[in-house]
PDB file of C-alpha atoms and ligand atoms in Angstrom:
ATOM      1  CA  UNK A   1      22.175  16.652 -51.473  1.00  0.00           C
ATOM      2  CA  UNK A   2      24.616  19.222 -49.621  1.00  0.00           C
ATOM      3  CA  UNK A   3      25.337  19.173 -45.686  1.00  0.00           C
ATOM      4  CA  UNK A   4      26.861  22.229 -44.498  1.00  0.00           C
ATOM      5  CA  UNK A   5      28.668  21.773 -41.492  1.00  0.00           C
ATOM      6  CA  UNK A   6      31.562  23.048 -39.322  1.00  0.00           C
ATOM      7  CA  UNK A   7      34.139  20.304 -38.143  1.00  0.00           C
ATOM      8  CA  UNK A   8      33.027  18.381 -34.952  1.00  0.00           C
ATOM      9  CA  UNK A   9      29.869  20.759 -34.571  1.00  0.00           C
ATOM     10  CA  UNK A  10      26.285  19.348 -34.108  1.00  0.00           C
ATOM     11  CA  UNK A  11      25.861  18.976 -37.940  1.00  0.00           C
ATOM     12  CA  UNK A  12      28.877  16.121 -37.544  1.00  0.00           C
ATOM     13  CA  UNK A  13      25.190  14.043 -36.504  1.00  0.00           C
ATOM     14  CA  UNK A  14      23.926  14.581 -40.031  1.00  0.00           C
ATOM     15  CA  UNK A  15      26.870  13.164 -41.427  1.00  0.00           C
ATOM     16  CA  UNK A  16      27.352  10.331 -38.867  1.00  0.00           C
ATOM     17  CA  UNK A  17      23.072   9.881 -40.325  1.00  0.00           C
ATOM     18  CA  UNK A  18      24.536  10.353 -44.021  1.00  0.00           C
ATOM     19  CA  UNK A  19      27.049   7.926 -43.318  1.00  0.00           C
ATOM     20  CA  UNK A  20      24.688   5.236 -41.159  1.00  0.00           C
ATOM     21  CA  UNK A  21      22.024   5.188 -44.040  1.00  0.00           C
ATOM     22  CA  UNK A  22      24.667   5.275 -46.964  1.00  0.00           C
ATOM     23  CA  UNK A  23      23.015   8.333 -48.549  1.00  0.00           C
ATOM     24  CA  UNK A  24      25.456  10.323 -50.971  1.00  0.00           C
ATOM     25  CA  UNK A  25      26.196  13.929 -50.278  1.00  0.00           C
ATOM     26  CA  UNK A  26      28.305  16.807 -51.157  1.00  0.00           C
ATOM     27  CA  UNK A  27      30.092  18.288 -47.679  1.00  0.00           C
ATOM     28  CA  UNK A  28      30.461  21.529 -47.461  1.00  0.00           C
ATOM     29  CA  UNK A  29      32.899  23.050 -45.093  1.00  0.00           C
ATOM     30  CA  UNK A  30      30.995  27.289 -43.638  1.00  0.00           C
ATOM     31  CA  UNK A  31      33.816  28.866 -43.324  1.00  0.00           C
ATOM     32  CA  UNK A  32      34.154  31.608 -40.252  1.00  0.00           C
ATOM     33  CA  UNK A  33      33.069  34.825 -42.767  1.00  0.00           C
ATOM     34  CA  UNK A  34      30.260  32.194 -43.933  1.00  0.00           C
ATOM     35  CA  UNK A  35      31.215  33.426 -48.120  1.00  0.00           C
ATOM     36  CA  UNK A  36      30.234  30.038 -49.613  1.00  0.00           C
ATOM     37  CA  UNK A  37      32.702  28.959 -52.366  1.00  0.00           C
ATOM     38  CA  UNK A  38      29.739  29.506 -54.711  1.00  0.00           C
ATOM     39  CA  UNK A  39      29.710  33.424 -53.830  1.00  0.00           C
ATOM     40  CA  UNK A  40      26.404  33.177 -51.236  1.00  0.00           C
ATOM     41  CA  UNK A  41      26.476  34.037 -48.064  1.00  0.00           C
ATOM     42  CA  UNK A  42      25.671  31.313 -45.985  1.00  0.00           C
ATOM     43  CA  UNK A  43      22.607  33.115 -44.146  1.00  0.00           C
ATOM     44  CA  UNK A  44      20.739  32.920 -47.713  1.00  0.00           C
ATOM     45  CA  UNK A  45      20.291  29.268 -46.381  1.00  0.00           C
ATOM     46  CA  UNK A  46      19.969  29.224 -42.725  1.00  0.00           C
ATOM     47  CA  UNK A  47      18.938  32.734 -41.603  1.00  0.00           C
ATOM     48  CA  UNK A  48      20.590  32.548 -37.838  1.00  0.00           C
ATOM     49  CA  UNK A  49      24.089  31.356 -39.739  1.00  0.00           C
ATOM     50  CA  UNK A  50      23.722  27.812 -37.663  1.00  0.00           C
ATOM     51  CA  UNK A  51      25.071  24.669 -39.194  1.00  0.00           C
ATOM     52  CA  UNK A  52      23.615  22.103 -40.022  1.00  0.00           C
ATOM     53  CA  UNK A  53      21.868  22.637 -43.518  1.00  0.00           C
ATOM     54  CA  UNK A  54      20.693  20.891 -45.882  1.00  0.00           C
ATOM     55  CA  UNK A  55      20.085  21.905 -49.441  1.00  0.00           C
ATOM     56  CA  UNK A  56      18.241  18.803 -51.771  1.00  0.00           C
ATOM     57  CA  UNK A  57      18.996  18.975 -55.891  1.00  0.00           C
ATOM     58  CA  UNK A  58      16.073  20.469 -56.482  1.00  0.00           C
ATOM     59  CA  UNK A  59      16.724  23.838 -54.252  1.00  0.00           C
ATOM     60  CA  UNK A  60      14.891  22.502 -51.342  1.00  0.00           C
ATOM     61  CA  UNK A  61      16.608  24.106 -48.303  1.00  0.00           C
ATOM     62  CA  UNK A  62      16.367  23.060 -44.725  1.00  0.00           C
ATOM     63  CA  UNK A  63      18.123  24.048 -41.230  1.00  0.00           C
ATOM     64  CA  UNK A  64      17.263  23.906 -37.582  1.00  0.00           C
ATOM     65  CA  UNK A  65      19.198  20.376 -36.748  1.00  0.00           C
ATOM     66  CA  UNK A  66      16.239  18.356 -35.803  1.00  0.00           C
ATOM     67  CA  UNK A  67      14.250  18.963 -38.508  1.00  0.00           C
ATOM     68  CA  UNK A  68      17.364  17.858 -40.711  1.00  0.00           C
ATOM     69  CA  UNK A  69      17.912  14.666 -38.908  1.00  0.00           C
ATOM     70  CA  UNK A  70      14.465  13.813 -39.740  1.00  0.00           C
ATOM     71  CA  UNK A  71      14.358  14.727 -42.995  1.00  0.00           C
ATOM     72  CA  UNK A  72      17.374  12.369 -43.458  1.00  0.00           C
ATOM     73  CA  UNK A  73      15.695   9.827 -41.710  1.00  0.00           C
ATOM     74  CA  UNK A  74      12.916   9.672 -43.887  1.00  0.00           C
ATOM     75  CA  UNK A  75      15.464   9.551 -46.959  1.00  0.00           C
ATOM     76  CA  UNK A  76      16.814   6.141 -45.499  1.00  0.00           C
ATOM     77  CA  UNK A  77      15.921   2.973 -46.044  1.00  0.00           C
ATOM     78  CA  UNK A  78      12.942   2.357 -43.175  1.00  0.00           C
ATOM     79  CA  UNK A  79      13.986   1.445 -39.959  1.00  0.00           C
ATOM     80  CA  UNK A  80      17.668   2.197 -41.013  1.00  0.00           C
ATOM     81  CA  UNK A  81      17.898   5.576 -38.728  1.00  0.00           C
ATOM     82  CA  UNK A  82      14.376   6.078 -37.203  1.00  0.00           C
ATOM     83  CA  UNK A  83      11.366   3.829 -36.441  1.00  0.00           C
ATOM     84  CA  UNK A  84       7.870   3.256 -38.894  1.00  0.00           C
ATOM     85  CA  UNK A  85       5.575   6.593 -38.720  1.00  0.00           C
ATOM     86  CA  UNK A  86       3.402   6.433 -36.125  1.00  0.00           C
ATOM     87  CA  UNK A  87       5.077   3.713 -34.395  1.00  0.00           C
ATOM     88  CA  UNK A  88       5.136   4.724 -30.900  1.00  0.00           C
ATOM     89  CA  UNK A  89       9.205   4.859 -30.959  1.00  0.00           C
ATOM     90  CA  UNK A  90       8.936   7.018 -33.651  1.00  0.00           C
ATOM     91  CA  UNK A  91       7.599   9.505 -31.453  1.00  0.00           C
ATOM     92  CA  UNK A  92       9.741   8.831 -28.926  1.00  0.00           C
ATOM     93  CA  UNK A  93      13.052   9.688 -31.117  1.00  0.00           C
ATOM     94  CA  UNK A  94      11.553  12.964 -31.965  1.00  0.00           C
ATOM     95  CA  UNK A  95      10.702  13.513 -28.476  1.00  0.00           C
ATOM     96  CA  UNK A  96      14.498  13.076 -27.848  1.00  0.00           C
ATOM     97  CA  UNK A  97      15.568  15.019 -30.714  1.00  0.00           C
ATOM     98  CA  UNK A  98      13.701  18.169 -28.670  1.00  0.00           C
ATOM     99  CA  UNK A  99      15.530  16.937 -25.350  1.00  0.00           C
ATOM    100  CA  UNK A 100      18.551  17.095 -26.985  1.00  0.00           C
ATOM    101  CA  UNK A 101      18.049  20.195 -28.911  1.00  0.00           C
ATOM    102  CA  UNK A 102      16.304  22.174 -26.069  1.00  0.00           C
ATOM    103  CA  UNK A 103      17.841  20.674 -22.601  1.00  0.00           C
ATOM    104  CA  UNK A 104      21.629  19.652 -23.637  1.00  0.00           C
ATOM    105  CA  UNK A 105      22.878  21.883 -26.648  1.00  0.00           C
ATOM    106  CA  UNK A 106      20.974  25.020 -26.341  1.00  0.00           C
ATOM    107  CA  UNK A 107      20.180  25.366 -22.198  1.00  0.00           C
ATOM    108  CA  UNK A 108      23.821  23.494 -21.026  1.00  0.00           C
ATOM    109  CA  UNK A 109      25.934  23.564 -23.960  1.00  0.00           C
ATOM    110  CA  UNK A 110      26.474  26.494 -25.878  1.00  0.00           C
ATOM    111  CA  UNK A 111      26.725  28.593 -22.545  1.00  0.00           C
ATOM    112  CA  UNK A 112      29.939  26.489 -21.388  1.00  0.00           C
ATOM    113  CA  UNK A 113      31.090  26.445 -25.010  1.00  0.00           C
ATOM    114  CA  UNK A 114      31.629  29.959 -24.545  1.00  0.00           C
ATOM    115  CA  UNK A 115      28.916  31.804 -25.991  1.00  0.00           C
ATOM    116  CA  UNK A 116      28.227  33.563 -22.712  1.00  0.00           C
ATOM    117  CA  UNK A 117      29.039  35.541 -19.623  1.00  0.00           C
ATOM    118  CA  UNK A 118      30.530  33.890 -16.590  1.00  0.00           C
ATOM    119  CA  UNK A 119      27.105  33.907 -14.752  1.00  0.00           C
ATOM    120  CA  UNK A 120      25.021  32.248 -18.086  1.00  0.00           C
ATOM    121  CA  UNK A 121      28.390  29.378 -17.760  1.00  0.00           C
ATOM    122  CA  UNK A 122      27.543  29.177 -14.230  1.00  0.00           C
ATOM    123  CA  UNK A 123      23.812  28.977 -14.630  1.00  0.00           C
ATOM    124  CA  UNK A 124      24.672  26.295 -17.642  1.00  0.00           C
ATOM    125  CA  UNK A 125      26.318  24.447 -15.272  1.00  0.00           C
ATOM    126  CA  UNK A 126      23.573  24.343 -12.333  1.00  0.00           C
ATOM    127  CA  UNK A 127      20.848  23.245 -15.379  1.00  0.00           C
ATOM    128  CA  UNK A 128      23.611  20.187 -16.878  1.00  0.00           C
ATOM    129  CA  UNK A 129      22.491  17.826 -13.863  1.00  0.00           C
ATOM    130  CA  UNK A 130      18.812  17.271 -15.030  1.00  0.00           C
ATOM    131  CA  UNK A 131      19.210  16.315 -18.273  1.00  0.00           C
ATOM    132  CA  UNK A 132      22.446  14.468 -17.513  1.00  0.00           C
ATOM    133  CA  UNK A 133      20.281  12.252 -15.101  1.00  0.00           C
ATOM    134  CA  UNK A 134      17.552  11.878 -17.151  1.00  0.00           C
ATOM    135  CA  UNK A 135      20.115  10.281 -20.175  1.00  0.00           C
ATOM    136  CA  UNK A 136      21.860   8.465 -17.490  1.00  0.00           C
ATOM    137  CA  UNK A 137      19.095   6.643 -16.370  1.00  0.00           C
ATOM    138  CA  UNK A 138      17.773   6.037 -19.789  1.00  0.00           C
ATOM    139  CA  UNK A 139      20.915   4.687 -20.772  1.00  0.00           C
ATOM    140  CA  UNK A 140      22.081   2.285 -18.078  1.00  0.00           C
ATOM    141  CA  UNK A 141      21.687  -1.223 -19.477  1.00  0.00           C
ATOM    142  CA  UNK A 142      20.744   0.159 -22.800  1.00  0.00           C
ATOM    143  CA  UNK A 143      23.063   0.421 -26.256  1.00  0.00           C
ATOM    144  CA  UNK A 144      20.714   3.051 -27.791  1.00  0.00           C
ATOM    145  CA  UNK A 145      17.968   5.686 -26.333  1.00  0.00           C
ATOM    146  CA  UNK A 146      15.577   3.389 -27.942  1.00  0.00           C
ATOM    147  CA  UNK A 147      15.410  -0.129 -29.000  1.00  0.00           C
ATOM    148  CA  UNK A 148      18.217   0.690 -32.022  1.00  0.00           C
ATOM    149  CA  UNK A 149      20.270   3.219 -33.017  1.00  0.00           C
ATOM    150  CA  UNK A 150      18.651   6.211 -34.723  1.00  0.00           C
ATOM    151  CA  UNK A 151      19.379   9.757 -35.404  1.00  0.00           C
ATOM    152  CA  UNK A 152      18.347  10.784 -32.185  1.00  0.00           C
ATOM    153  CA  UNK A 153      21.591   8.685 -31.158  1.00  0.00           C
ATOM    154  CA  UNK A 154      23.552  10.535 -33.379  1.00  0.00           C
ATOM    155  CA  UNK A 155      22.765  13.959 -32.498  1.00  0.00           C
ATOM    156  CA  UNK A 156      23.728  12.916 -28.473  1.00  0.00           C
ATOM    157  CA  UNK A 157      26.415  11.631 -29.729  1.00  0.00           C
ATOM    158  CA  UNK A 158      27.779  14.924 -30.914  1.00  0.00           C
ATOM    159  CA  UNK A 159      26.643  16.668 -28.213  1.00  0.00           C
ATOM    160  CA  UNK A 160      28.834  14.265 -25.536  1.00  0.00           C
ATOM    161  CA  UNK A 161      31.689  15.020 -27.765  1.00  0.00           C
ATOM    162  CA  UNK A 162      31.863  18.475 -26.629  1.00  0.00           C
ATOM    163  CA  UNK A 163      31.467  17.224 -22.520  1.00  0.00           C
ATOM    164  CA  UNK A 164      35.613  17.894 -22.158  1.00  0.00           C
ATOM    165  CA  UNK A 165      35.655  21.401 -23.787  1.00  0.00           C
ATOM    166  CA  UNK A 166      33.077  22.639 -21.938  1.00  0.00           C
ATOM    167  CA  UNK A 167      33.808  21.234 -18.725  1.00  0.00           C
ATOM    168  CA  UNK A 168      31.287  18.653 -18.366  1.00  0.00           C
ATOM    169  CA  UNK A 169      32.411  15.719 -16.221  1.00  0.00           C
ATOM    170  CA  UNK A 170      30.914  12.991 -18.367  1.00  0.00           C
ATOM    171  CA  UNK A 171      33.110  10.451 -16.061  1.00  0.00           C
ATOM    172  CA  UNK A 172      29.969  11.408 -12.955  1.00  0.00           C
ATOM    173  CA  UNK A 173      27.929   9.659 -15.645  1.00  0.00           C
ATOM    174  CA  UNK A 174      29.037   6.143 -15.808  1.00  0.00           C
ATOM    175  CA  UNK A 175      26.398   4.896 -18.819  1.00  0.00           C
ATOM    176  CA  UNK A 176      26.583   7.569 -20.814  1.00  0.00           C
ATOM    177  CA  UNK A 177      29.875   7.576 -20.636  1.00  0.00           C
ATOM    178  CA  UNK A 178      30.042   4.376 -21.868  1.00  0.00           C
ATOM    179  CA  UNK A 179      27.347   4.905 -24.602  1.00  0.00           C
ATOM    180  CA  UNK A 180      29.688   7.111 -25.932  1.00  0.00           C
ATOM    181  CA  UNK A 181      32.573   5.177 -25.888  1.00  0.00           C
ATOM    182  CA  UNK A 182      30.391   2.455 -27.550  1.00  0.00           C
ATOM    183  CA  UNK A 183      28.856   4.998 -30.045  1.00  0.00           C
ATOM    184  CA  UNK A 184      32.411   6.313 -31.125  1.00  0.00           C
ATOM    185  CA  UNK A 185      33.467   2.881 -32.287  1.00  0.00           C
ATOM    186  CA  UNK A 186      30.307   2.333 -34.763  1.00  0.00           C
ATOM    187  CA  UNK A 187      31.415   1.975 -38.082  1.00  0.00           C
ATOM    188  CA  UNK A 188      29.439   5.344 -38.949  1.00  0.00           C
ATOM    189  CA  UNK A 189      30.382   7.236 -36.415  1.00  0.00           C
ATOM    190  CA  UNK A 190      34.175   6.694 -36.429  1.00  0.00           C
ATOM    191  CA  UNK A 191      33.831   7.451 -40.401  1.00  0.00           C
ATOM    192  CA  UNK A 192      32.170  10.375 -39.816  1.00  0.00           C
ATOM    193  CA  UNK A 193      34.543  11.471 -36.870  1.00  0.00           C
ATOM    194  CA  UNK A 194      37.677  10.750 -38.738  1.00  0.00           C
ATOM    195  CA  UNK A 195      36.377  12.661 -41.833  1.00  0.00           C
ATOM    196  CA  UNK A 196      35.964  15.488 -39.627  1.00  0.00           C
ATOM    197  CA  UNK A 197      39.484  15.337 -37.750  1.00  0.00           C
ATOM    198  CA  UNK A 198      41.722  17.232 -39.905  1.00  0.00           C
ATOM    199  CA  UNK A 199      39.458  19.498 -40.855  1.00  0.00           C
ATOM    200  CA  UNK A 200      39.254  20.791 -37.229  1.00  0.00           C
ATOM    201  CA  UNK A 201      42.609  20.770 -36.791  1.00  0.00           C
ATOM    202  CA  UNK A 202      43.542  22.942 -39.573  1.00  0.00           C
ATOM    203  CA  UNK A 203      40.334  25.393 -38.507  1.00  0.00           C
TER     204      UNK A 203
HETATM  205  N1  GSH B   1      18.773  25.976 -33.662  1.00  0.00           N
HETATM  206  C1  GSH B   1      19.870  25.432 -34.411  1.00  0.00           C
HETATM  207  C2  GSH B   1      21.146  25.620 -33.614  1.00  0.00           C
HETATM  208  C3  GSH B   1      22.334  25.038 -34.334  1.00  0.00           C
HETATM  209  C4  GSH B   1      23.641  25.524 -33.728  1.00  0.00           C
HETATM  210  O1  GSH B   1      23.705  26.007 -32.579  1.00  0.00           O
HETATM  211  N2  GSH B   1      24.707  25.388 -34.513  1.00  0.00           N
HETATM  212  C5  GSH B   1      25.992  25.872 -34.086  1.00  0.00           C
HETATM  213  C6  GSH B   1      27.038  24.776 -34.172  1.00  0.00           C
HETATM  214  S1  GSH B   1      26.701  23.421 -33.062  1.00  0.00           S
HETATM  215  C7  GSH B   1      26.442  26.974 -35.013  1.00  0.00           C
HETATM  216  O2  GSH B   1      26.297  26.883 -36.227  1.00  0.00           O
HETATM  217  N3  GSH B   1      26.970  28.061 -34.426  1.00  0.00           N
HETATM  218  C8  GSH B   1      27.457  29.185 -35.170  1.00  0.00           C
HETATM  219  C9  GSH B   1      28.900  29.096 -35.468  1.00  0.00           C
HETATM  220  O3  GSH B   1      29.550  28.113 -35.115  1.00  0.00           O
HETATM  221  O4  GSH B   1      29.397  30.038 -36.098  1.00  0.00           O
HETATM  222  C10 GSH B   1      19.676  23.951 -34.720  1.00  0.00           C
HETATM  223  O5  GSH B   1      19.002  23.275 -33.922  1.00  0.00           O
HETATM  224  O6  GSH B   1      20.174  23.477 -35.733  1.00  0.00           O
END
């Protein structure tokens, strides 16, 4: 299997699930003109240009970040980055891949990331206190947003990286603060983090 990604974007959760599940996979780094080293443009796989993607041995191509997380998921070993279909968890880490997806990256993040005009950043920042509060209340007394870590986990996890570059005072949210702090030191994580270092460095 391939991952494209960009350096410390929200695909860094599909290799952080790569690395959790020890699944093999070839990483390859979009570059800003998206020419693949293999002469395609990078919109032949994911039409909007959006990392992550996923393209299988046998051509299958997938993008849209939740969808890959679960696809991944159900490449794993059971129970090693989700919960048993139709387990009532189950549903519940897809319901928090959405919330992620739709509340935190798309409606708070990208705005303040600086994909927008001063009055989307300020309207991004009236909208981060919701979601914020709804993960902070989750999250106090817990290690994971469900009963263990899944790829739901992951994908938060790269979305809290970005709280300091967009201006997101993550320190007004004491538990997921410390989720992440947690999170960051998981063997997984902080090989998939340090993987991902240099390479946005020398973007
Ligand atoms: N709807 C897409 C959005 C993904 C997305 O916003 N990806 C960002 C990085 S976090 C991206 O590729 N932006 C274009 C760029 O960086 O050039 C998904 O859920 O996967």
């Amino acid at each position: 299997m391939k991952l494209y990604f960009k350096p410390f974007a929200c695909s860094l959760a599909a290799r952080i699930a790569l690395e959790e599940a020890e699944l093999d996979a070839e990483f390859i780094e979009v570059p800003a003109d998206g020419r693949l080293p293999d002469g395609r443009h990078f919109t032949a796989l994911s039409p909007m240009g959006y990392v992550p993607a996923i393209e299988t041995p046998g051509g299958f191509v997938l993008s849209e970040g939740p969808a890959v997380l679960t696809y991944i998921a159900e490449l794993a070993p059971e129970g090693a980055l989700s919960f048993t279909n139709f387990s009532d968890a189950h549903y519940r880490m897809l319901a928090w891949l959405n919330f992620v997806s739709t509340e935190l990256h798309k409606a708070v993040f990208m705005p303040l990331l600086g994909y927008a005009s001063d009055a989307e950043r300020e309207a991004a920042k009236a909208r981060a206190g919701k979601p914020l509060g709804v993960l902070e209340r989750q999250l106090a007394g817990r290690e994971f947003l469900e009963d263990h870590f899944t790829v739901a986990d992951a994908y938060l996890l790269a979305v809290l990286n970005w709280c300091e570059h967009a201006g997101v005072a993550i320190a007004d949210y004491p538990a997921l603060k410390a989720y992440r702090a947690k999170l960051r030191s998981r063997p997984s994580v902080a090989r998939a983090m340090a993987q991902e270092w240099p390479l946005l460095k020398a973007a």
